[in-house]
XYZ file of C-alpha atoms in Angstrom:
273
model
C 127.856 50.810 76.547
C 125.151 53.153 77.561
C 122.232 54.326 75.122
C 122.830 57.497 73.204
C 120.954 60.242 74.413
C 118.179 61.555 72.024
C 118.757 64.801 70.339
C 118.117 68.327 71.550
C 115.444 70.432 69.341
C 117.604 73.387 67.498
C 114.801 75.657 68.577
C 113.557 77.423 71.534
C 109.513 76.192 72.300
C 107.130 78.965 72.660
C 104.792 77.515 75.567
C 101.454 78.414 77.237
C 101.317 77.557 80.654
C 99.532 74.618 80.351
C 102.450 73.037 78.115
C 105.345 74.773 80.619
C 103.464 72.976 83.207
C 103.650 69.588 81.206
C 107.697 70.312 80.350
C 108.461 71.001 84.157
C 106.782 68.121 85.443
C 108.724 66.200 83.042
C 111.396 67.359 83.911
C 111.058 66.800 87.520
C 109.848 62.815 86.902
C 113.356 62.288 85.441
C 116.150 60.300 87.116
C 118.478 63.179 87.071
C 121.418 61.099 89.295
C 122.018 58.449 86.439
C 125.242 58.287 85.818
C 124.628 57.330 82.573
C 122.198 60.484 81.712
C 122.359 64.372 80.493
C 122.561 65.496 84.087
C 124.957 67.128 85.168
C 126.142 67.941 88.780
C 127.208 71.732 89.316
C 128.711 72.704 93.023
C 127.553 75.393 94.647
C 128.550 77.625 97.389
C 126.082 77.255 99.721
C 126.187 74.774 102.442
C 122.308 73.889 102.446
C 121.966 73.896 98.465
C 125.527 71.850 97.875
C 124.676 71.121 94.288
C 122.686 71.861 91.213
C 121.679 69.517 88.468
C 121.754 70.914 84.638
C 121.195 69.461 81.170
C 120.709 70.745 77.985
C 116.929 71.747 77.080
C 117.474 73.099 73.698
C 119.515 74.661 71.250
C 118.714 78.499 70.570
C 118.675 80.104 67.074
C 122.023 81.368 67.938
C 123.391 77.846 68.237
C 124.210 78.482 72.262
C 122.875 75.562 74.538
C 119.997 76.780 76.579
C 120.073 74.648 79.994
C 117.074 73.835 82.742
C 118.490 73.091 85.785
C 117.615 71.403 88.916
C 117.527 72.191 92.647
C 116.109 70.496 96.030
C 115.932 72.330 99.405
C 114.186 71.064 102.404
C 112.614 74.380 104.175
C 111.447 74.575 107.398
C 108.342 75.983 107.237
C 104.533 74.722 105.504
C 104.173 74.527 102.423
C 101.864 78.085 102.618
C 104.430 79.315 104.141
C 107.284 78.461 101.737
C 104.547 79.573 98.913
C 103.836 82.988 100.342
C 107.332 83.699 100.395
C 107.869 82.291 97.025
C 105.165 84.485 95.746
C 106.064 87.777 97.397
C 109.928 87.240 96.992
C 109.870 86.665 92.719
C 107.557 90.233 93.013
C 110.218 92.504 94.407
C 113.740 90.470 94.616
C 116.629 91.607 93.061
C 119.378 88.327 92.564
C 122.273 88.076 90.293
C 121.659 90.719 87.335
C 117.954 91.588 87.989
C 118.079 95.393 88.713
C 114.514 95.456 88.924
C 111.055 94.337 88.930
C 107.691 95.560 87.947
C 104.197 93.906 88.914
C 101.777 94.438 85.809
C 99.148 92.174 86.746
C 97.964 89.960 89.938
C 95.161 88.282 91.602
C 95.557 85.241 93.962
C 96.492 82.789 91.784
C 98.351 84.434 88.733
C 100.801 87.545 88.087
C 102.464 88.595 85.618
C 106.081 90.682 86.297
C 108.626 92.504 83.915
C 112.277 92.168 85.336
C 114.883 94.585 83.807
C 118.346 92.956 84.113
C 121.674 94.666 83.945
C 124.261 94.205 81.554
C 126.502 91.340 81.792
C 129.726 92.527 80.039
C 130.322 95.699 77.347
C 130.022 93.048 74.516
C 126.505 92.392 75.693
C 123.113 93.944 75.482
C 120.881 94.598 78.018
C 118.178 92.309 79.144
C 114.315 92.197 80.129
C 111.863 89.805 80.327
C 108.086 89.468 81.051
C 106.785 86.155 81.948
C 103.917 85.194 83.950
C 103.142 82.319 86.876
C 100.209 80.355 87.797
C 99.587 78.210 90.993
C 98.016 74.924 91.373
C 97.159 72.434 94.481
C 96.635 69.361 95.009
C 94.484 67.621 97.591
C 98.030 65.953 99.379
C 98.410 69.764 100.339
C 101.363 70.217 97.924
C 101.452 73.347 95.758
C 103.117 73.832 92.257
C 103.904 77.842 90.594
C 104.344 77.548 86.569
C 105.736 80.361 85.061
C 106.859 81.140 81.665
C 107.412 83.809 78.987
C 104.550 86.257 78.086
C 103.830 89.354 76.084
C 102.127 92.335 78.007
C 100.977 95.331 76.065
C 102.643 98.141 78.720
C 106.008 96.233 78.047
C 106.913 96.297 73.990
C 110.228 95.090 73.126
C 112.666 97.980 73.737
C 115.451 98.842 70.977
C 118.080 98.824 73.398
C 116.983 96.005 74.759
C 117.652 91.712 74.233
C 114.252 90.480 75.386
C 115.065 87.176 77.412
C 112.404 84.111 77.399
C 111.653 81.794 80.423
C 110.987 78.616 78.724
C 109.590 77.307 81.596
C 109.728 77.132 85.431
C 108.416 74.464 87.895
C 108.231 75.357 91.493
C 107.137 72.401 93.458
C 106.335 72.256 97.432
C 105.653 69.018 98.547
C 104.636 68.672 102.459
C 107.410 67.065 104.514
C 105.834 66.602 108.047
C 106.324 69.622 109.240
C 108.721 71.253 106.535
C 108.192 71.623 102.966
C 110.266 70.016 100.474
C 111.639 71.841 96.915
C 111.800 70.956 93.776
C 112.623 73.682 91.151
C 113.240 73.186 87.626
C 113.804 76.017 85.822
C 114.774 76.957 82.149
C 116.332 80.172 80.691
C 117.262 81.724 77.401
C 119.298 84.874 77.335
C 118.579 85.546 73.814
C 121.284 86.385 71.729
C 124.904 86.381 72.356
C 126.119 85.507 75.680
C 129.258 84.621 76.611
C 129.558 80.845 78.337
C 130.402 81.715 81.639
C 127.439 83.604 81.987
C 124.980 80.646 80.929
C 126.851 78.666 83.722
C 126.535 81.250 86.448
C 122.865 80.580 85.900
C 122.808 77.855 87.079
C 124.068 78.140 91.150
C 121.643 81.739 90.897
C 118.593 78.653 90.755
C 120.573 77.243 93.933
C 120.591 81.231 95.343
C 117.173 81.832 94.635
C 116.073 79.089 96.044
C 117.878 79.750 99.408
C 116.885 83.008 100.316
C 113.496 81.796 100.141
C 113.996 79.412 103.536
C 116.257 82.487 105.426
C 113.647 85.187 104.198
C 110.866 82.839 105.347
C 107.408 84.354 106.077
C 106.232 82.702 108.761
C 102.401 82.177 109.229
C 100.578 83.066 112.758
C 101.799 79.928 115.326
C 98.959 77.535 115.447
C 96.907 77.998 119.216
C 98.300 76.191 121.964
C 96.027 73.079 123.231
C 93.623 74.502 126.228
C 95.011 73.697 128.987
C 93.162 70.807 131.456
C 90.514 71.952 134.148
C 92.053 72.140 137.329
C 91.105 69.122 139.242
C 87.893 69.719 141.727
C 89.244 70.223 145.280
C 89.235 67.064 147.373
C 86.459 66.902 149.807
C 86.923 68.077 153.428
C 87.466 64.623 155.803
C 84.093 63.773 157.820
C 85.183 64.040 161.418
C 84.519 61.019 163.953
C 81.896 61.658 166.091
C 82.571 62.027 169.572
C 82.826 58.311 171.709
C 80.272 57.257 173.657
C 77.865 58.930 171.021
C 74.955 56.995 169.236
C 76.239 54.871 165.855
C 78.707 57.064 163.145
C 77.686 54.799 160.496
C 75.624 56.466 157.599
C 71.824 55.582 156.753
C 68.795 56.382 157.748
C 67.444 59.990 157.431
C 70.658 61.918 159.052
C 68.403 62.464 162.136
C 68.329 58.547 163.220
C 71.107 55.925 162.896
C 70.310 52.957 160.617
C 71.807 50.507 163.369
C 69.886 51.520 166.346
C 66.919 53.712 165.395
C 67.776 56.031 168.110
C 68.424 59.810 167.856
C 71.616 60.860 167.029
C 72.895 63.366 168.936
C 73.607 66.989 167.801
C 76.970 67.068 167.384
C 76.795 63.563 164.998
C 73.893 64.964 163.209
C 76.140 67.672 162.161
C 78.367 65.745 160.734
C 76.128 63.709 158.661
């Protein structure tokens, strides 16, 4: 008989970065193919992201299950590259019910972005959310983006709006020779009532996500071609035989005498030597 699997918290954590960070790589250390464990295996439509992995997180004030799920994707690109896109992508893409996105802050290495989402069903209220990432590398060249809920002063919480809260998000890129390989973890609460099927659509928009980052690619500049090898020098013209009867061919001396005899060469011999 397997273990019994410890309890989800009735609560939804409020985390800096620094603790998102610490959840996702958690997450992400776990043996999420045990049979025996809270994983889950959701199929997907997509041929190159076949499957998503999903357990419970948490349980939300409102007594719905709030789930982090699991993707992998091996992209064919560095892992620069796959960040670049990654970066620029989550600024300006519009997947599933995000209707729109707003940059309020940004510098190199953090943002922060308000998404607007639209509503899921006329029992449901509109959603927004403001959360913000941070990037991180390591010396073995791989790259990880943190992201979680945030409050920004230009973006109060709107009447008419259910604010939604990231609990976290891991986005790993690990070098793979010469692709980049995926890990994303990534955990979402709607915030108040939701009805089931959404929660579950969730989770293959991770596997969507995910994908049009490798067929929306942004491709750095192609690395120089080696320099190509000198041409090899040009062979040396043949040395012509002297005439015969002339004085010794053989080399020596001081090209006017030949080392054999001592006598003169003759013109035409001393031409050629």
């Amino acid at each position: 008989m397997s273990a019994a699997l410890p309890p989800v918290p009735y609560v939804t954590p409020e985390h800096t970065l620094a603790e998102a960070k610490a959840a996702a790589e958690a997450v992400l250390a776990e043996n999420y193919s045990a049979s025996d464990g809270p994983w889950e295996v959701t199929k997907t439509k997509y041929e190159e992201i076949p499957f998503v992995y999903n357990k419970v997180n948490n349980i939300s004030k409102e007594k719905v299950p709030v789930y982090v799920t699991r993707a992998d994707y091996v992209i064919d690109g560095t892992p620069e590259e796959v960040f670049n896109t990654f970066w620029l992508l989550t600024a300006k893409w519009k997947v599933g019910t995000v209707s729109s996105v707003e940059t309020l802050e940004s510098t190199k290495t953090t943002q922060t972005l308000y998404e607007a989402h639209k509503t899921l069903s006329a029992a449901t209220a509109k959603r927004d959310l403001v959360y913000q990432s941070q990037v991180d590398r390591s010396s073995d060249g791989s790259i990880f983006v943190t992201s979680v809920s945030t409050t920004h002063p230009s973006k109060p919480n709107q009447d008419n709006y259910e604010r939604s809260h990231l609990v976290y998000s891991g986005f790993k890129i690990i070098p793979n020779g010469e692709k980049s390989s995926v890990q994303w973890v990534f955990c979402f609460d709607f915030k108040g009532w939701i009805h089931a099927k959404w929660t579950q659509a969730e989770f293959s928009k991770v596997a969507l996500r995910l994908r049009r980052i490798g067929t929306n690619l942004i491709k750095g500049p192609s690395k120089p071609s080696p320099a190509a090898a000198p041409a090899p020098a040009p062979a040396p013209a043949p040395v012509s035989a002297p005439p015969a009867g002339s004085c010794c061919s053989a080399p020596g001396g001081d090209g006017r005498f030949c080392s054999n005899c001592g006598e003169m060469r003759s013109a035409e011999v001393r031409k050629v030597f």
